[in-house]
Amino acid sequence: MSNDKESRNIATLRAALAAVGDVDAQMAHYADDAVFEFPYASPPGRIEGKQVIAEYLSGALAIFRMKLTVTEVYPTTDPDTVIAEFRSEGTVTTTGKSYENTYITVMRFRDGLIVSQKEFYNPNAAVEALKAD
């Protein structure tokens, strides 16, 4: 059974992912000292700080236009840690190719805001979508 803190954090996770494409709306759900990690990126990436994350997302989402859909949420024994699966559907603006991927994210929260997002996905899907024909 979920508690209030866990429910609030799951709602924040869903709202942040639903806002992808509107960086300001998405960043409203992140703490100033938030960290994004992409362990499967080439090279693996770590972005620290809300402003730096916003700048990164502005660039990335100008190329990857997509909608994210949460498919599963897995609460943990710590109400401030939530694991979720989601999928993306969209296009790459530089190639016109479709882009679809599946992701697993581990999010950590403090006071209802995201402080850490570690995202696991198939980097090959992005590489293929970015390749010009």
JSON list of C-alpha atoms in Angstrom, two decimals:
[
{"chain": "A", "resi": 1, "resn": "MET", "atom": "CA", "xyz": [0.00, 0.00, 0.00]},
{"chain": "A", "resi": 2, "resn": "SER", "atom": "CA", "xyz": [1.45, 3.35, -0.98]},
{"chain": "A", "resi": 3, "resn": "ASN", "atom": "CA", "xyz": [1.82, 6.22, 1.44]},
{"chain": "A", "resi": 4, "resn": "ASP", "atom": "CA", "xyz": [1.25, 9.93, 0.78]},
{"chain": "A", "resi": 5, "resn": "LYS", "atom": "CA", "xyz": [4.92, 10.68, 0.09]},
{"chain": "A", "resi": 6, "resn": "GLU", "atom": "CA", "xyz": [5.22, 7.78, -2.35]},
{"chain": "A", "resi": 7, "resn": "SER", "atom": "CA", "xyz": [1.99, 8.78, -4.12]},
{"chain": "A", "resi": 8, "resn": "ARG", "atom": "CA", "xyz": [3.19, 12.38, -4.42]},
{"chain": "A", "resi": 9, "resn": "ASN", "atom": "CA", "xyz": [6.53, 11.21, -5.85]},
{"chain": "A", "resi": 10, "resn": "ILE", "atom": "CA", "xyz": [4.87, 8.90, -8.38]},
{"chain": "A", "resi": 11, "resn": "ALA", "atom": "CA", "xyz": [2.61, 11.78, -9.47]},
{"chain": "A", "resi": 12, "resn": "THR", "atom": "CA", "xyz": [5.70, 13.99, -9.86]},
{"chain": "A", "resi": 13, "resn": "LEU", "atom": "CA", "xyz": [7.46, 11.32, -11.95]},
{"chain": "A", "resi": 14, "resn": "ARG", "atom": "CA", "xyz": [4.43, 11.00, -14.23]},
{"chain": "A", "resi": 15, "resn": "ALA", "atom": "CA", "xyz": [4.06, 14.78, -14.57]},
{"chain": "A", "resi": 16, "resn": "ALA", "atom": "CA", "xyz": [7.75, 15.31, -15.36]},
{"chain": "A", "resi": 17, "resn": "LEU", "atom": "CA", "xyz": [7.76, 12.64, -18.07]},
{"chain": "A", "resi": 18, "resn": "ALA", "atom": "CA", "xyz": [4.45, 13.88, -19.52]},
{"chain": "A", "resi": 19, "resn": "ALA", "atom": "CA", "xyz": [5.96, 17.39, -19.81]},
{"chain": "A", "resi": 20, "resn": "VAL", "atom": "CA", "xyz": [8.85, 16.26, -22.04]},
{"chain": "A", "resi": 21, "resn": "GLY", "atom": "CA", "xyz": [9.02, 18.71, -24.92]},
{"chain": "A", "resi": 22, "resn": "ASP", "atom": "CA", "xyz": [8.29, 21.70, -22.65]},
{"chain": "A", "resi": 23, "resn": "VAL", "atom": "CA", "xyz": [11.56, 22.10, -20.77]},
{"chain": "A", "resi": 24, "resn": "ASP", "atom": "CA", "xyz": [10.26, 24.74, -18.33]},
{"chain": "A", "resi": 25, "resn": "ALA", "atom": "CA", "xyz": [7.25, 22.60, -17.42]},
{"chain": "A", "resi": 26, "resn": "GLN", "atom": "CA", "xyz": [9.46, 19.53, -17.02]},
{"chain": "A", "resi": 27, "resn": "MET", "atom": "CA", "xyz": [12.06, 21.36, -14.91]},
{"chain": "A", "resi": 28, "resn": "ALA", "atom": "CA", "xyz": [9.34, 22.55, -12.52]},
{"chain": "A", "resi": 29, "resn": "HIS", "atom": "CA", "xyz": [9.51, 19.03, -11.06]},
{"chain": "A", "resi": 30, "resn": "TYR", "atom": "CA", "xyz": [13.28, 19.03, -10.38]},
{"chain": "A", "resi": 31, "resn": "ALA", "atom": "CA", "xyz": [15.35, 20.31, -7.46]},
{"chain": "A", "resi": 32, "resn": "ASP", "atom": "CA", "xyz": [18.05, 22.91, -8.17]},
{"chain": "A", "resi": 33, "resn": "ASP", "atom": "CA", "xyz": [20.77, 20.33, -7.42]},
{"chain": "A", "resi": 34, "resn": "ALA", "atom": "CA", "xyz": [19.23, 17.54, -9.52]},
{"chain": "A", "resi": 35, "resn": "VAL", "atom": "CA", "xyz": [21.43, 15.04, -11.39]},
{"chain": "A", "resi": 36, "resn": "PHE", "atom": "CA", "xyz": [20.65, 13.21, -14.66]},
{"chain": "A", "resi": 37, "resn": "GLU", "atom": "CA", "xyz": [22.63, 10.08, -15.47]},
{"chain": "A", "resi": 38, "resn": "PHE", "atom": "CA", "xyz": [22.68, 8.12, -18.72]},
{"chain": "A", "resi": 39, "resn": "PRO", "atom": "CA", "xyz": [24.80, 4.98, -18.04]},
{"chain": "A", "resi": 40, "resn": "TYR", "atom": "CA", "xyz": [24.15, 3.46, -21.49]},
{"chain": "A", "resi": 41, "resn": "ALA", "atom": "CA", "xyz": [24.89, 6.59, -23.53]},
{"chain": "A", "resi": 42, "resn": "SER", "atom": "CA", "xyz": [28.09, 6.69, -25.54]},
{"chain": "A", "resi": 43, "resn": "PRO", "atom": "CA", "xyz": [29.96, 7.94, -23.65]},
{"chain": "A", "resi": 44, "resn": "PRO", "atom": "CA", "xyz": [27.98, 7.55, -20.41]},
{"chain": "A", "resi": 45, "resn": "GLY", "atom": "CA", "xyz": [26.73, 10.91, -19.23]},
{"chain": "A", "resi": 46, "resn": "ARG", "atom": "CA", "xyz": [26.15, 12.73, -15.97]},
{"chain": "A", "resi": 47, "resn": "ILE", "atom": "CA", "xyz": [24.58, 16.18, -15.91]},
{"chain": "A", "resi": 48, "resn": "GLU", "atom": "CA", "xyz": [24.49, 18.10, -12.66]},
{"chain": "A", "resi": 49, "resn": "GLY", "atom": "CA", "xyz": [22.28, 21.04, -11.75]},
{"chain": "A", "resi": 50, "resn": "LYS", "atom": "CA", "xyz": [18.79, 22.04, -12.85]},
{"chain": "A", "resi": 51, "resn": "GLN", "atom": "CA", "xyz": [20.01, 24.84, -15.15]},
{"chain": "A", "resi": 52, "resn": "VAL", "atom": "CA", "xyz": [22.57, 22.59, -16.89]},
{"chain": "A", "resi": 53, "resn": "ILE", "atom": "CA", "xyz": [19.94, 19.85, -17.28]},
{"chain": "A", "resi": 54, "resn": "ALA", "atom": "CA", "xyz": [17.52, 22.37, -18.80]},
{"chain": "A", "resi": 55, "resn": "GLU", "atom": "CA", "xyz": [20.16, 23.49, -21.31]},
{"chain": "A", "resi": 56, "resn": "TYR", "atom": "CA", "xyz": [20.95, 19.87, -22.22]},
{"chain": "A", "resi": 57, "resn": "LEU", "atom": "CA", "xyz": [17.26, 19.01, -22.66]},
{"chain": "A", "resi": 58, "resn": "SER", "atom": "CA", "xyz": [16.62, 22.10, -24.79]},
{"chain": "A", "resi": 59, "resn": "GLY", "atom": "CA", "xyz": [19.27, 20.91, -27.24]},
{"chain": "A", "resi": 60, "resn": "ALA", "atom": "CA", "xyz": [18.32, 17.23, -27.16]},
{"chain": "A", "resi": 61, "resn": "LEU", "atom": "CA", "xyz": [14.59, 17.87, -27.51]},
{"chain": "A", "resi": 62, "resn": "ALA", "atom": "CA", "xyz": [15.14, 20.16, -30.50]},
{"chain": "A", "resi": 63, "resn": "ILE", "atom": "CA", "xyz": [16.43, 17.03, -32.26]},
{"chain": "A", "resi": 64, "resn": "PHE", "atom": "CA", "xyz": [14.29, 14.32, -30.63]},
{"chain": "A", "resi": 65, "resn": "ARG", "atom": "CA", "xyz": [10.62, 15.36, -30.73]},
{"chain": "A", "resi": 66, "resn": "MET", "atom": "CA", "xyz": [8.80, 12.77, -28.71]},
{"chain": "A", "resi": 67, "resn": "LYS", "atom": "CA", "xyz": [6.05, 11.83, -26.36]},
{"chain": "A", "resi": 68, "resn": "LEU", "atom": "CA", "xyz": [6.79, 9.61, -23.36]},
{"chain": "A", "resi": 69, "resn": "THR", "atom": "CA", "xyz": [4.29, 7.13, -21.97]},
{"chain": "A", "resi": 70, "resn": "VAL", "atom": "CA", "xyz": [4.77, 5.52, -18.55]},
{"chain": "A", "resi": 71, "resn": "THR", "atom": "CA", "xyz": [4.02, 1.80, -18.82]},
{"chain": "A", "resi": 72, "resn": "GLU", "atom": "CA", "xyz": [4.88, 0.56, -15.31]},
{"chain": "A", "resi": 73, "resn": "VAL", "atom": "CA", "xyz": [5.77, 2.09, -11.94]},
{"chain": "A", "resi": 74, "resn": "TYR", "atom": "CA", "xyz": [7.56, 0.13, -9.25]},
{"chain": "A", "resi": 75, "resn": "PRO", "atom": "CA", "xyz": [7.54, 1.63, -5.76]},
{"chain": "A", "resi": 76, "resn": "THR", "atom": "CA", "xyz": [10.44, 0.59, -3.57]},
{"chain": "A", "resi": 77, "resn": "THR", "atom": "CA", "xyz": [10.89, 0.19, 0.17]},
{"chain": "A", "resi": 78, "resn": "ASP", "atom": "CA", "xyz": [12.06, 3.82, 0.23]},
{"chain": "A", "resi": 79, "resn": "PRO", "atom": "CA", "xyz": [9.16, 6.16, -0.67]},
{"chain": "A", "resi": 80, "resn": "ASP", "atom": "CA", "xyz": [11.73, 8.66, -2.04]},
{"chain": "A", "resi": 81, "resn": "THR", "atom": "CA", "xyz": [12.94, 6.16, -4.68]},
{"chain": "A", "resi": 82, "resn": "VAL", "atom": "CA", "xyz": [10.73, 5.06, -7.55]},
{"chain": "A", "resi": 83, "resn": "ILE", "atom": "CA", "xyz": [11.55, 2.87, -10.56]},
{"chain": "A", "resi": 84, "resn": "ALA", "atom": "CA", "xyz": [9.51, 3.25, -13.73]},
{"chain": "A", "resi": 85, "resn": "GLU", "atom": "CA", "xyz": [9.37, 1.89, -17.26]},
{"chain": "A", "resi": 86, "resn": "PHE", "atom": "CA", "xyz": [8.32, 4.14, -20.10]},
{"chain": "A", "resi": 87, "resn": "ARG", "atom": "CA", "xyz": [8.43, 4.32, -23.86]},
{"chain": "A", "resi": 88, "resn": "SER", "atom": "CA", "xyz": [9.02, 7.07, -26.38]},
{"chain": "A", "resi": 89, "resn": "GLU", "atom": "CA", "xyz": [7.39, 7.72, -29.73]},
{"chain": "A", "resi": 90, "resn": "GLY", "atom": "CA", "xyz": [8.47, 10.53, -31.97]},
{"chain": "A", "resi": 91, "resn": "THR", "atom": "CA", "xyz": [10.73, 11.73, -34.73]},
{"chain": "A", "resi": 92, "resn": "VAL", "atom": "CA", "xyz": [14.25, 13.01, -35.21]},
{"chain": "A", "resi": 93, "resn": "THR", "atom": "CA", "xyz": [14.11, 16.50, -36.68]},
{"chain": "A", "resi": 94, "resn": "THR", "atom": "CA", "xyz": [17.47, 16.26, -38.46]},
{"chain": "A", "resi": 95, "resn": "THR", "atom": "CA", "xyz": [16.66, 13.04, -40.37]},
{"chain": "A", "resi": 96, "resn": "GLY", "atom": "CA", "xyz": [12.86, 12.86, -40.35]},
{"chain": "A", "resi": 97, "resn": "LYS", "atom": "CA", "xyz": [13.12, 9.27, -39.09]},
{"chain": "A", "resi": 98, "resn": "SER", "atom": "CA", "xyz": [10.80, 7.89, -36.46]},
{"chain": "A", "resi": 99, "resn": "TYR", "atom": "CA", "xyz": [12.25, 7.29, -33.04]},
{"chain": "A", "resi": 100, "resn": "GLU", "atom": "CA", "xyz": [10.94, 4.77, -30.56]},
{"chain": "A", "resi": 101, "resn": "ASN", "atom": "CA", "xyz": [12.65, 3.43, -27.48]},
{"chain": "A", "resi": 102, "resn": "THR", "atom": "CA", "xyz": [11.96, 1.85, -24.12]},
{"chain": "A", "resi": 103, "resn": "TYR", "atom": "CA", "xyz": [13.47, 3.08, -20.89]},
{"chain": "A", "resi": 104, "resn": "ILE", "atom": "CA", "xyz": [13.86, 2.21, -17.25]},
{"chain": "A", "resi": 105, "resn": "THR", "atom": "CA", "xyz": [14.46, 5.07, -14.87]},
{"chain": "A", "resi": 106, "resn": "VAL", "atom": "CA", "xyz": [15.37, 5.21, -11.21]},
{"chain": "A", "resi": 107, "resn": "MET", "atom": "CA", "xyz": [14.24, 8.48, -9.69]},
{"chain": "A", "resi": 108, "resn": "ARG", "atom": "CA", "xyz": [15.02, 9.79, -6.25]},
{"chain": "A", "resi": 109, "resn": "PHE", "atom": "CA", "xyz": [13.03, 12.56, -4.61]},
{"chain": "A", "resi": 110, "resn": "ARG", "atom": "CA", "xyz": [13.43, 15.14, -1.88]},
{"chain": "A", "resi": 111, "resn": "ASP", "atom": "CA", "xyz": [10.51, 17.24, -0.68]},
{"chain": "A", "resi": 112, "resn": "GLY", "atom": "CA", "xyz": [8.43, 16.17, -3.68]},
{"chain": "A", "resi": 113, "resn": "LEU", "atom": "CA", "xyz": [11.04, 17.17, -6.28]},
{"chain": "A", "resi": 114, "resn": "ILE", "atom": "CA", "xyz": [13.28, 14.96, -8.39]},
{"chain": "A", "resi": 115, "resn": "VAL", "atom": "CA", "xyz": [16.91, 15.06, -7.23]},
{"chain": "A", "resi": 116, "resn": "SER", "atom": "CA", "xyz": [18.24, 12.16, -9.28]},
{"chain": "A", "resi": 117, "resn": "GLN", "atom": "CA", "xyz": [17.18, 10.51, -12.52]},
{"chain": "A", "resi": 118, "resn": "LYS", "atom": "CA", "xyz": [19.18, 7.57, -13.84]},
{"chain": "A", "resi": 119, "resn": "GLU", "atom": "CA", "xyz": [17.91, 6.52, -17.26]},
{"chain": "A", "resi": 120, "resn": "PHE", "atom": "CA", "xyz": [18.60, 3.19, -18.96]},
{"chain": "A", "resi": 121, "resn": "TYR", "atom": "CA", "xyz": [17.69, 2.79, -22.64]},
{"chain": "A", "resi": 122, "resn": "ASN", "atom": "CA", "xyz": [18.87, 1.21, -25.88]},
{"chain": "A", "resi": 123, "resn": "PRO", "atom": "CA", "xyz": [21.37, 3.71, -27.36]},
{"chain": "A", "resi": 124, "resn": "ASN", "atom": "CA", "xyz": [21.32, 1.87, -30.72]},
{"chain": "A", "resi": 125, "resn": "ALA", "atom": "CA", "xyz": [17.78, 3.09, -31.41]},
{"chain": "A", "resi": 126, "resn": "ALA", "atom": "CA", "xyz": [18.95, 6.70, -31.12]},
{"chain": "A", "resi": 127, "resn": "VAL", "atom": "CA", "xyz": [22.04, 6.09, -33.26]},
{"chain": "A", "resi": 128, "resn": "GLU", "atom": "CA", "xyz": [19.92, 4.54, -36.03]},
{"chain": "A", "resi": 129, "resn": "ALA", "atom": "CA", "xyz": [17.36, 7.37, -35.94]},
{"chain": "A", "resi": 130, "resn": "LEU", "atom": "CA", "xyz": [20.15, 9.96, -36.18]},
{"chain": "A", "resi": 131, "resn": "LYS", "atom": "CA", "xyz": [21.83, 8.32, -39.23]},
{"chain": "A", "resi": 132, "resn": "ALA", "atom": "CA", "xyz": [21.14, 10.01, -42.53]},
{"chain": "A", "resi": 133, "resn": "ASP", "atom": "CA", "xyz": [20.02, 7.64, -45.28]}
]
